PDB file of C-alpha atoms and ligand atoms in Angstrom:
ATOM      1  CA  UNK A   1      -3.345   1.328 -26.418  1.00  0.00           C
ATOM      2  CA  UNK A   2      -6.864   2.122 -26.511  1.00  0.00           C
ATOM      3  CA  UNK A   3     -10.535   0.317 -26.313  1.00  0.00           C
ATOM      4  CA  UNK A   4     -13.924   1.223 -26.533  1.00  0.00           C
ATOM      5  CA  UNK A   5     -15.961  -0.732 -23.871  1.00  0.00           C
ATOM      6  CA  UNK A   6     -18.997  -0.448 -21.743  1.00  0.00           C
ATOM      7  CA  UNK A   7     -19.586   2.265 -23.435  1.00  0.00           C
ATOM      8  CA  UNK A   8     -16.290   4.437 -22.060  1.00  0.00           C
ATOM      9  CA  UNK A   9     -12.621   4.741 -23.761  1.00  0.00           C
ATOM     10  CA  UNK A  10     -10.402   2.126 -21.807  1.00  0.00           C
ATOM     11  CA  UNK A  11      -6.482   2.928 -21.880  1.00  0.00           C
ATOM     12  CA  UNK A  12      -4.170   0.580 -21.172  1.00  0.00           C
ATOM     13  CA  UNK A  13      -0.499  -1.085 -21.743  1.00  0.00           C
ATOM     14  CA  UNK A  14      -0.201  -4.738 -22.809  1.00  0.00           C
ATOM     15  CA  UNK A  15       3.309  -5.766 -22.769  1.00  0.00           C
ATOM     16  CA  UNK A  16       5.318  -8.947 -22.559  1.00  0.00           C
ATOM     17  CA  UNK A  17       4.332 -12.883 -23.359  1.00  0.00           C
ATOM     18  CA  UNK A  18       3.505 -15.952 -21.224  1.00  0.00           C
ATOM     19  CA  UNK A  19       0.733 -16.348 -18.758  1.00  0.00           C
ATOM     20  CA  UNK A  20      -1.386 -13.416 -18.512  1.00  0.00           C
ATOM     21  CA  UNK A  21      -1.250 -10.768 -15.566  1.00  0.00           C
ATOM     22  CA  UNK A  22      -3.383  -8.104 -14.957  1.00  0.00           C
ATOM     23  CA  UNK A  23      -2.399  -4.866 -12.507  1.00  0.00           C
ATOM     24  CA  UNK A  24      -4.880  -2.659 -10.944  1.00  0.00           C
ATOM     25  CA  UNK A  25      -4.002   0.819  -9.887  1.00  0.00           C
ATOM     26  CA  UNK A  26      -5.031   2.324  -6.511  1.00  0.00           C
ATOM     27  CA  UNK A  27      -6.882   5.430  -6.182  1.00  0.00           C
ATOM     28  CA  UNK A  28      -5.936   8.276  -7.297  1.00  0.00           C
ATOM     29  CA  UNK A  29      -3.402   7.235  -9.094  1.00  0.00           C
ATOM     30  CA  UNK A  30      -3.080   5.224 -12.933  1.00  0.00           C
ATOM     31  CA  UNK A  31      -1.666   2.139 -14.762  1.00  0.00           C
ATOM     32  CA  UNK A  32       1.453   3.795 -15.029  1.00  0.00           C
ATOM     33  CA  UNK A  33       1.723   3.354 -11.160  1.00  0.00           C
ATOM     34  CA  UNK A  34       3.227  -0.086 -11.938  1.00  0.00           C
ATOM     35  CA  UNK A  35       5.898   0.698 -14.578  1.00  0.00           C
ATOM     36  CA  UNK A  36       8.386  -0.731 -11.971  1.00  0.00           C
ATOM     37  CA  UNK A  37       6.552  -4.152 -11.716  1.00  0.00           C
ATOM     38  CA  UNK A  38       6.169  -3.911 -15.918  1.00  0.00           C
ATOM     39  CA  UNK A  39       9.971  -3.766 -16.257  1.00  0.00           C
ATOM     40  CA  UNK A  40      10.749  -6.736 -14.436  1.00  0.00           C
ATOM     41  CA  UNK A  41       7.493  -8.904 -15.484  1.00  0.00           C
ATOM     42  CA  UNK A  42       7.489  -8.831 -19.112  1.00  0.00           C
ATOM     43  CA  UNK A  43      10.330 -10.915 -19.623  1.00  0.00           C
ATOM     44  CA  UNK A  44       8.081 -13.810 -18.391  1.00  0.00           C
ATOM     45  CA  UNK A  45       4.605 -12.538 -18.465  1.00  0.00           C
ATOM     46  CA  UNK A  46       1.898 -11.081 -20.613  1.00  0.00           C
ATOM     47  CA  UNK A  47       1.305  -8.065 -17.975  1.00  0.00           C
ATOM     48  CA  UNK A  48      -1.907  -6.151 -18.601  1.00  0.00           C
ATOM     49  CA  UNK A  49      -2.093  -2.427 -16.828  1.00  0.00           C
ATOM     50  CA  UNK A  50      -5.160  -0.621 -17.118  1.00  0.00           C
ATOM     51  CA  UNK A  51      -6.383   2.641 -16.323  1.00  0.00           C
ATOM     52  CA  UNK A  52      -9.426   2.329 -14.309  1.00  0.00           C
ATOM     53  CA  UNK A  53     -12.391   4.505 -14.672  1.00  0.00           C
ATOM     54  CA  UNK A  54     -11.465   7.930 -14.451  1.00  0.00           C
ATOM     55  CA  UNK A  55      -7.990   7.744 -14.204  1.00  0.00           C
ATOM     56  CA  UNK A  56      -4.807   8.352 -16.628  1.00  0.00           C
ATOM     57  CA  UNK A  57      -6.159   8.100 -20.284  1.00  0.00           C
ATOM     58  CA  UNK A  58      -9.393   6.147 -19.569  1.00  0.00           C
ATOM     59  CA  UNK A  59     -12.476   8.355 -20.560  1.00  0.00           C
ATOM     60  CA  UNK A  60     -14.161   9.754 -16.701  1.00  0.00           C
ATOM     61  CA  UNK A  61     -17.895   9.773 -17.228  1.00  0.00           C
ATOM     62  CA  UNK A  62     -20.275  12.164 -14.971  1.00  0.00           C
ATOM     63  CA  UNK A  63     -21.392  10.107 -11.773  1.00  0.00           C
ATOM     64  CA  UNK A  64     -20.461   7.450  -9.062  1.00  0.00           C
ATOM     65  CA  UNK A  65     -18.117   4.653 -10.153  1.00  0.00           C
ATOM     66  CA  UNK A  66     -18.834   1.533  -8.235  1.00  0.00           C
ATOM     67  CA  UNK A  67     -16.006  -1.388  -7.975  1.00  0.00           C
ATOM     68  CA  UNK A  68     -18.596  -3.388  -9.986  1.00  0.00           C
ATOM     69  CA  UNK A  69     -18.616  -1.047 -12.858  1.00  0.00           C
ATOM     70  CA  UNK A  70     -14.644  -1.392 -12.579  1.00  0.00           C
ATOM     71  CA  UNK A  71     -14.394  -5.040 -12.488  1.00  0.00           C
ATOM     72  CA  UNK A  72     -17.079  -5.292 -15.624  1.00  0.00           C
ATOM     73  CA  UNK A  73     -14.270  -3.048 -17.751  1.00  0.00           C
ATOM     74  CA  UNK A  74     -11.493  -5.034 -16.524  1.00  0.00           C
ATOM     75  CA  UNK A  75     -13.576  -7.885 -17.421  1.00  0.00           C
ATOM     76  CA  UNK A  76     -14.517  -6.911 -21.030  1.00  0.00           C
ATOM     77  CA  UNK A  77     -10.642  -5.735 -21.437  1.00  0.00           C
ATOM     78  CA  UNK A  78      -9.891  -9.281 -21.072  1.00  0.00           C
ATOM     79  CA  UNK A  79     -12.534 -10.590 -23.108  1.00  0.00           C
ATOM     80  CA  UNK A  80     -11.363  -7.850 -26.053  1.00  0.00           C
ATOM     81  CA  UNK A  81      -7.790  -8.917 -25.541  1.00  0.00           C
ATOM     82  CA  UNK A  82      -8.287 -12.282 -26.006  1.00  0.00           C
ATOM     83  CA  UNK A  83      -7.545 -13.863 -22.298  1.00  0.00           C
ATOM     84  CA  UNK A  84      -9.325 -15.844 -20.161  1.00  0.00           C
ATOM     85  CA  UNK A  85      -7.821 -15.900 -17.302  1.00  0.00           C
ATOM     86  CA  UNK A  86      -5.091 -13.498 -15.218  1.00  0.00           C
ATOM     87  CA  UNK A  87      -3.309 -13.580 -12.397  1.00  0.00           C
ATOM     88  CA  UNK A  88      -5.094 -10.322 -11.024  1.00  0.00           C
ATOM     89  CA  UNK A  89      -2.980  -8.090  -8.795  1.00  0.00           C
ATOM     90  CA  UNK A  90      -4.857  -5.600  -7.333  1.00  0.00           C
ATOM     91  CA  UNK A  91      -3.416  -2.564  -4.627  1.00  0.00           C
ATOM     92  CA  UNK A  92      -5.566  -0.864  -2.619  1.00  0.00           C
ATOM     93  CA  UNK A  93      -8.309   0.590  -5.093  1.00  0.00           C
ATOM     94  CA  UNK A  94      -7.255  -2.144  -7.189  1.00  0.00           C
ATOM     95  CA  UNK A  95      -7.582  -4.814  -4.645  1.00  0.00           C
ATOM     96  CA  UNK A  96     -11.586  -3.773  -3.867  1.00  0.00           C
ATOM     97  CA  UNK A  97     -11.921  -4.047  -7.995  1.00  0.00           C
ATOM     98  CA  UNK A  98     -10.048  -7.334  -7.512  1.00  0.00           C
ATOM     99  CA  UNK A  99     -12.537  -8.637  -5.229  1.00  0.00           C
ATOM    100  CA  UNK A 100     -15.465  -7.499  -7.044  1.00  0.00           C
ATOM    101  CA  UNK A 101     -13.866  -9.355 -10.359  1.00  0.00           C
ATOM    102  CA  UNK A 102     -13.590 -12.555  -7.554  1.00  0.00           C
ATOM    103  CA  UNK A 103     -17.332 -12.100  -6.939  1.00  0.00           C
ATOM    104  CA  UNK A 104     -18.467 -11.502 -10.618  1.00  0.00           C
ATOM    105  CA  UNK A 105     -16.035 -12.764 -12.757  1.00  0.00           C
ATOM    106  CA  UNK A 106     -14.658 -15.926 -11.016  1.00  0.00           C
ATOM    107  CA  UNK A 107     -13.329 -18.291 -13.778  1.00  0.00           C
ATOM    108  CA  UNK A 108     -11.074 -15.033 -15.532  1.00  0.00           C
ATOM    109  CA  UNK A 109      -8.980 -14.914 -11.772  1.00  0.00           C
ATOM    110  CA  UNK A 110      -6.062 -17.437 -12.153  1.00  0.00           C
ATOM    111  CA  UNK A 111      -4.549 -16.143  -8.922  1.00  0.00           C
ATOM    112  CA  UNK A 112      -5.176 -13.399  -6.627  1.00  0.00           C
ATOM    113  CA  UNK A 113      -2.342 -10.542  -5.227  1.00  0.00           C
ATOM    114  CA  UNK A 114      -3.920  -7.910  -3.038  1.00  0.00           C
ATOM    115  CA  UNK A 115      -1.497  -5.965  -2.000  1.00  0.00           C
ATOM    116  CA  UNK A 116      -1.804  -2.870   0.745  1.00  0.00           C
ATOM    117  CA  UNK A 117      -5.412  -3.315   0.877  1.00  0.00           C
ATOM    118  CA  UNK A 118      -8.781  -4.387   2.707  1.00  0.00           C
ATOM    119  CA  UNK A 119     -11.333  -6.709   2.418  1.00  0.00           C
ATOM    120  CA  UNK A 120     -13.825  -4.962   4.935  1.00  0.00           C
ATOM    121  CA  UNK A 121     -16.059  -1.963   3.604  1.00  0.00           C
ATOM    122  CA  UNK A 122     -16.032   1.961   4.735  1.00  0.00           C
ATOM    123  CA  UNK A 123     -16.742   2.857   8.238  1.00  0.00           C
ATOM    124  CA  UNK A 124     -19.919   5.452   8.456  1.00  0.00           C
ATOM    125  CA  UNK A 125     -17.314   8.158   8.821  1.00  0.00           C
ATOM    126  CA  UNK A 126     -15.199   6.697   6.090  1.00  0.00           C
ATOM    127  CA  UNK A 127     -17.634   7.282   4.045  1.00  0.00           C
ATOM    128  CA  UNK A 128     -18.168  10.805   5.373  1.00  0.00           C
ATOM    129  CA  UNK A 129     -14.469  11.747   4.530  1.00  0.00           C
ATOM    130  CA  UNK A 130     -14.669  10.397   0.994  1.00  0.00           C
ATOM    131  CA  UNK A 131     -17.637  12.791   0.245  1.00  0.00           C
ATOM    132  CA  UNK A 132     -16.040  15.749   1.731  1.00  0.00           C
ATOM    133  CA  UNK A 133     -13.013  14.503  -0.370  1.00  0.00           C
ATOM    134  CA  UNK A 134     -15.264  14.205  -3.560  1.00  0.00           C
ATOM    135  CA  UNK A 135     -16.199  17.606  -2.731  1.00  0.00           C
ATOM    136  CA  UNK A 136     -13.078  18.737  -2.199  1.00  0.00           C
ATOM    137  CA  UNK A 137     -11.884  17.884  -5.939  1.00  0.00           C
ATOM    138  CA  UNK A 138     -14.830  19.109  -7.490  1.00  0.00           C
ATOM    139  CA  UNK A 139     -14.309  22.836  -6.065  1.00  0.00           C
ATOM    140  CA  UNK A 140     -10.412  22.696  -5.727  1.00  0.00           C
ATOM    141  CA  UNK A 141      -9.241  20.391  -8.169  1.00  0.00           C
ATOM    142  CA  UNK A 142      -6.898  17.353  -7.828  1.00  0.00           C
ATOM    143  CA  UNK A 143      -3.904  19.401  -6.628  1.00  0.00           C
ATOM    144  CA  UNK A 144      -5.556  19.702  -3.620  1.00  0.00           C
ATOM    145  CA  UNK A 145      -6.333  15.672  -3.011  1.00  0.00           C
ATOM    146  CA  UNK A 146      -2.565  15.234  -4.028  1.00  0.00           C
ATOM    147  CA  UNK A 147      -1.595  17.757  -0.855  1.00  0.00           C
ATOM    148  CA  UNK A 148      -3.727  15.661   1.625  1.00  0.00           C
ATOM    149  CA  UNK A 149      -2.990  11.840   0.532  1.00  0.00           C
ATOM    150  CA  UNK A 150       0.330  12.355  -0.778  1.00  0.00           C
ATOM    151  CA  UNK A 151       2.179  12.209   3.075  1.00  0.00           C
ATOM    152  CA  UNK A 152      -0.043   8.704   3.865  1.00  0.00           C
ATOM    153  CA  UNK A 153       0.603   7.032   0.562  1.00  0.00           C
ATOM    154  CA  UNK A 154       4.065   6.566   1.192  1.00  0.00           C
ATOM    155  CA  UNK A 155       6.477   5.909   4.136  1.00  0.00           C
ATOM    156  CA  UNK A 156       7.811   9.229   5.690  1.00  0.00           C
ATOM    157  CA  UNK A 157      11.043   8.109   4.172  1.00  0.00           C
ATOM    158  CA  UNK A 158      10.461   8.441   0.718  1.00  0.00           C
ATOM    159  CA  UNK A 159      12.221  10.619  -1.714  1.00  0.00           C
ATOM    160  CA  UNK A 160      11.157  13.509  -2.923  1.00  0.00           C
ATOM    161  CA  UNK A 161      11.361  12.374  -6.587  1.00  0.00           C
ATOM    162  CA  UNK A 162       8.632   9.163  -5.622  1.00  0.00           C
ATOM    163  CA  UNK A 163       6.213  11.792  -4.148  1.00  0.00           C
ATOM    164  CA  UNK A 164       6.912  14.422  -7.541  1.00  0.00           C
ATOM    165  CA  UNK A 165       5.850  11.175  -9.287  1.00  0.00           C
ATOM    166  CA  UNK A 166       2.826  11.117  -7.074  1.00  0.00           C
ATOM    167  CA  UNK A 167       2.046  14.586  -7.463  1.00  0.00           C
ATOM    168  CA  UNK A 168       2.297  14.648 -11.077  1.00  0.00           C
ATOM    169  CA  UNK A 169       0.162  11.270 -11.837  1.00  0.00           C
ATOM    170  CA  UNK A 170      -2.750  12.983  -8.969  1.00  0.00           C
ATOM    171  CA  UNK A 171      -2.829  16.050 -11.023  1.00  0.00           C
ATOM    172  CA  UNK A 172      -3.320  14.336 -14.182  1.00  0.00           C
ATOM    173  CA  UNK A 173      -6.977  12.887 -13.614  1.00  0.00           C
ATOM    174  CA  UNK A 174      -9.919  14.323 -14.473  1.00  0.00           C
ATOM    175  CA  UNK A 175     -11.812  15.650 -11.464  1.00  0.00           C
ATOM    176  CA  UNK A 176     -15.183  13.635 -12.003  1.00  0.00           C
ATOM    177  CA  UNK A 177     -12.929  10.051 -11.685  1.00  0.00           C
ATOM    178  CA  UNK A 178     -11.506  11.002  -8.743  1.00  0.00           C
ATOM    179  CA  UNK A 179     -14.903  12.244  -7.308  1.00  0.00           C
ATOM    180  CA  UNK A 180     -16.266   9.315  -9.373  1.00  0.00           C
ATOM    181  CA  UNK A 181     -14.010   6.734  -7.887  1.00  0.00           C
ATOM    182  CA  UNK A 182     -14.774   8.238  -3.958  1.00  0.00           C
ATOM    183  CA  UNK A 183     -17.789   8.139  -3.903  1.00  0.00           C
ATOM    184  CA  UNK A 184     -17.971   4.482  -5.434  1.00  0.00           C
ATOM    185  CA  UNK A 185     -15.373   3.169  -2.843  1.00  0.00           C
ATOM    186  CA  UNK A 186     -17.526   4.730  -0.404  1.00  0.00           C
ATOM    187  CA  UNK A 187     -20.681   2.113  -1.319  1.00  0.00           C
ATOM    188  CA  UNK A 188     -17.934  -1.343  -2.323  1.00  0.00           C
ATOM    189  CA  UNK A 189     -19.863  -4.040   0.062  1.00  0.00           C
ATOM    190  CA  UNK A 190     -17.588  -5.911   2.571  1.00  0.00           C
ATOM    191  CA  UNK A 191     -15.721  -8.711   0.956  1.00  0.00           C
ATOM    192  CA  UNK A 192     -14.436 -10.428   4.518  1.00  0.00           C
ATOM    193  CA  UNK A 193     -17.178 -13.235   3.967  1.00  0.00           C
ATOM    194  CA  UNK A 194     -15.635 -13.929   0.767  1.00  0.00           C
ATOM    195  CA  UNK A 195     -12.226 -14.159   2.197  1.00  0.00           C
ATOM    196  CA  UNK A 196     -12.612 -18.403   3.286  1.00  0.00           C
ATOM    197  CA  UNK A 197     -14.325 -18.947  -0.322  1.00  0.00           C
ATOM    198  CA  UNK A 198     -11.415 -18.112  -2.323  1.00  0.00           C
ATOM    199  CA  UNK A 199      -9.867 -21.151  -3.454  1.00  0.00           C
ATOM    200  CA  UNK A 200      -6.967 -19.649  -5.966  1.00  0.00           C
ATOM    201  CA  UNK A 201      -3.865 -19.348  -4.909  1.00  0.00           C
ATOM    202  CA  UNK A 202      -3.369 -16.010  -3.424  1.00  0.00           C
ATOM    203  CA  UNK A 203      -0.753 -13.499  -1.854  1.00  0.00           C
ATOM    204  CA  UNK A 204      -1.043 -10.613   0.311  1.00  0.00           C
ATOM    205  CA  UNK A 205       1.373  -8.105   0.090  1.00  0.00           C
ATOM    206  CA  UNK A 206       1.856  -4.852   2.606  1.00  0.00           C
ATOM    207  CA  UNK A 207       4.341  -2.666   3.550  1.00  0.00           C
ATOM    208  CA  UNK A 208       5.316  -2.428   7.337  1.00  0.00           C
ATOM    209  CA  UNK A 209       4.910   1.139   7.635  1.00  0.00           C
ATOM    210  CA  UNK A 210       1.203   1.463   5.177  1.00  0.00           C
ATOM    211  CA  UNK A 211      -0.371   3.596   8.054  1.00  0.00           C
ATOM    212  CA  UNK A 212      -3.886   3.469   5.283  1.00  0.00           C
ATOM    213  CA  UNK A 213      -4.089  -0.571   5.092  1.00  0.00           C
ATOM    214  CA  UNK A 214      -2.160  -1.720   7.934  1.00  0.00           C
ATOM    215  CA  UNK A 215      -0.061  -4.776   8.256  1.00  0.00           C
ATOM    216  CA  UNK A 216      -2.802  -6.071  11.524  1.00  0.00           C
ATOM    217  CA  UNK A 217      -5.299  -6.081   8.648  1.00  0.00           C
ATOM    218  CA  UNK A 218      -3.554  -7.652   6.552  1.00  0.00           C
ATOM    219  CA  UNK A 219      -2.598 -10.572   8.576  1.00  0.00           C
ATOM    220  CA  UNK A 220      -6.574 -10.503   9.560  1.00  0.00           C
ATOM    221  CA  UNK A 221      -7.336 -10.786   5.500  1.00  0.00           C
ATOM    222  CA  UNK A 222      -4.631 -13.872   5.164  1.00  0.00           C
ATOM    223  CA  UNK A 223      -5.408 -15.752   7.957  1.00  0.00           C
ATOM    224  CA  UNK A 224      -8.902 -15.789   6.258  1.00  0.00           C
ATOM    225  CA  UNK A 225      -7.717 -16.942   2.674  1.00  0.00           C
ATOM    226  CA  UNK A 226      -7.275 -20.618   2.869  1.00  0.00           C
ATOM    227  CA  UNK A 227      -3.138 -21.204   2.038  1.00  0.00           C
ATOM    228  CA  UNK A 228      -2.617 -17.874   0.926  1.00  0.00           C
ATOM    229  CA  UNK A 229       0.778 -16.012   1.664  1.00  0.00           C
ATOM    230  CA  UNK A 230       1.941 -13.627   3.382  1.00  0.00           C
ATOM    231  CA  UNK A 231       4.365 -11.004   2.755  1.00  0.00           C
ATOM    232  CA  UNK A 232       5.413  -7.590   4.905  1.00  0.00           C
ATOM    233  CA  UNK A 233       7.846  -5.234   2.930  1.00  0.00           C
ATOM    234  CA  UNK A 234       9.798  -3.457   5.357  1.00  0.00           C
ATOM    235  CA  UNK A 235      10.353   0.290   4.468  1.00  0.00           C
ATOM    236  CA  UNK A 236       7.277   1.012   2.389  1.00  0.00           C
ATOM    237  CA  UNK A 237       4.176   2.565   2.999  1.00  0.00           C
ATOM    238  CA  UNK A 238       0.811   2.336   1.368  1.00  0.00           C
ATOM    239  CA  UNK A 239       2.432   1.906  -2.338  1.00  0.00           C
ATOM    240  CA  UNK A 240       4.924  -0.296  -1.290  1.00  0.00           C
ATOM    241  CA  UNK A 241       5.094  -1.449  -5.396  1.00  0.00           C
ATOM    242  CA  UNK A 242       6.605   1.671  -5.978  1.00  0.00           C
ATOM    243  CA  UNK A 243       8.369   2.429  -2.767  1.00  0.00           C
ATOM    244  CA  UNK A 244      10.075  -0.963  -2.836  1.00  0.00           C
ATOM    245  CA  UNK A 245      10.109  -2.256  -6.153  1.00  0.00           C
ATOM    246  CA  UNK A 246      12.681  -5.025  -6.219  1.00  0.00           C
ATOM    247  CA  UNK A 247      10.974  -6.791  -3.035  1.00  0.00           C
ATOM    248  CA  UNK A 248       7.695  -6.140  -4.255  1.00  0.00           C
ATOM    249  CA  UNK A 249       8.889  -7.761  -7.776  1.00  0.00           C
ATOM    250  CA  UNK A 250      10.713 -10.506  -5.780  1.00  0.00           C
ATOM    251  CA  UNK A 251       7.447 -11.442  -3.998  1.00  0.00           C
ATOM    252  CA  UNK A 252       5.556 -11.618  -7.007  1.00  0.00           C
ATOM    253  CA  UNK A 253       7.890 -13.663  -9.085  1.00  0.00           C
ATOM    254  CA  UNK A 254       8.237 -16.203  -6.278  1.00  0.00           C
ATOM    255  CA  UNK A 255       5.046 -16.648  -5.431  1.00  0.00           C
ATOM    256  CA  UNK A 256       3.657 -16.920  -9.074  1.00  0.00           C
ATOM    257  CA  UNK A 257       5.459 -20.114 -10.337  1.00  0.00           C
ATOM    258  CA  UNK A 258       4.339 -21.714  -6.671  1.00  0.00           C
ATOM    259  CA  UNK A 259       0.361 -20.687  -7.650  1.00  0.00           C
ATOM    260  CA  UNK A 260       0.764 -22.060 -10.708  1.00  0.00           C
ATOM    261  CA  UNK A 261       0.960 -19.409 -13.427  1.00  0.00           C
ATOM    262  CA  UNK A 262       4.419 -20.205 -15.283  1.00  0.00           C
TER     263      UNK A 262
HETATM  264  C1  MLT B 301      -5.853   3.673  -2.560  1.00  0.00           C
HETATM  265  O1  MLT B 301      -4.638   3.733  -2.359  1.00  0.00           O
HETATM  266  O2  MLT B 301      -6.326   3.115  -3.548  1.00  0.00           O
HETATM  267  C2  MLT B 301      -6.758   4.342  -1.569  1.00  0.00           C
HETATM  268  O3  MLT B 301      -6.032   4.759  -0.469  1.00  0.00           O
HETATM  269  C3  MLT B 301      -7.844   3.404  -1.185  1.00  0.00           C
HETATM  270  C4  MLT B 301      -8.805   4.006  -0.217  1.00  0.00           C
HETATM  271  O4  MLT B 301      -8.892   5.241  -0.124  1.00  0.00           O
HETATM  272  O5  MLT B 301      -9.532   3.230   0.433  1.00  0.00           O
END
């Protein structure tokens, strides 16, 4: 399905009914990225899967996306679909648009997931390797991002057909989202003083081996999120929804009747 907001073309899948859910991709991937998590949601959720920005069949304007810009078409999604208010599960990428939707859009997040990601912004040479990796795209094309993230997306176990998946959503985007989206992950403020000021329910999901958003860090961002949970996924990497689908689903669908969204 398709909307026109903010002024861009917004793709996305809507599938299932019940409370609403709403899945945010990481970088540089798409919506697609949770088909796993559609299959076994739908049956008892309304699960909402956009493609950010720049990615998959979303339109990828010239310039520097920032994880406000993200949030605001998430946001207006919502608003065009008629819900107002998600549980908003956000991984990696998706978990920085997550906390900008916290920050600006408070009363549409019903509960927060943030899986295999980090509240605390870039480090100065972070943000040095996401503009050589903008530049990078622009003069070799997405093939070549795909070559250097695919081995630290994913656990050094996974099958070949997972990182063919990989390779084939990478190749897919348009070159100005993923320079778009670098660039605008390189300026997303630090969110660790929000951390003890969210008061939804909230769980925070990681994968043992994710060598990009370790486990330490995630422990750091729970202990900071008054009663949120906890849960390590042993086996995956960075993506551990896709590298581990059935305990990534499990997680989900026990912690979401707990935080209240039945
Ligand atoms: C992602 O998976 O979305 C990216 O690894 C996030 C990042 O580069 O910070």
């Amino acid at each position: 399905m398709e909307a026109n907001l903010n002024g861009i073309r917004v793709r996305y899948e809507d599938v299932g009914e019940g409370p609403a859910m709403l899945l945010l991709h990481a970088f540089p991937l798409a919506g697609s990225m949770w088909r796993r998590q559609i299959e076994a949601l739908r049956g008892h959720y309304r699960v909402i899967t956009p493609d950010l920005r720049g990615f998959g069949g979303s339109d990828a304007p010239p310039g520097l996306y920032s994880m406000d810009d993200m949030a605001d078409d998430v946001a207006t999604l919502l608003q065009h679909l008629g819900v107002q208010r998600a549980a908003v599960v956000g991984l990696s990428m998706g978990g920085y648009v997550a906390f900008a939707l916290w920050r600006r859009h408070t009363d549409m997040v019903a509960a927060l997931a943030l899986a295999d990601t980090r509240a605390g912004a870039d480090s100065e040479e972070g943000r040095a390797t996401r503009e050589t990796n903008a530049r990078l795209a622009e003069e070799q094309g997405a093939a070549a991002i795909a070559a250097r993230m695919i081995p630290n997306l994913v656990a050094p176990t996974a099958s070949q057909a997972l990182r063919d998946e990989l390779q084939a959503l990478i190749v897919a985007n348009a070159l100005l989202g993923i320079a778009g989206a670098l660039r605008g992950m390189a300026i997303r403020p630090d969110s660790t003083p929000d951390l003890p000021g969210i008061r939804v329910p909230t769980l925070v999901i990681v994968g043992e081996e994710d060598g990009l958003t370790p486990p330490h860090e995630a422990e750091a961002m729970a202990a900071q999120i008054p009663g949120s949970t906890l849960v390590r996924i042993p086996g995956a990497g960075h993506l551990s929804n896709m590298e581990r689908p059935d305990e990534f689903n499990a997680a989900l669908l026990s912690w979401l009747p707990r935080a209240g969204v039945a």
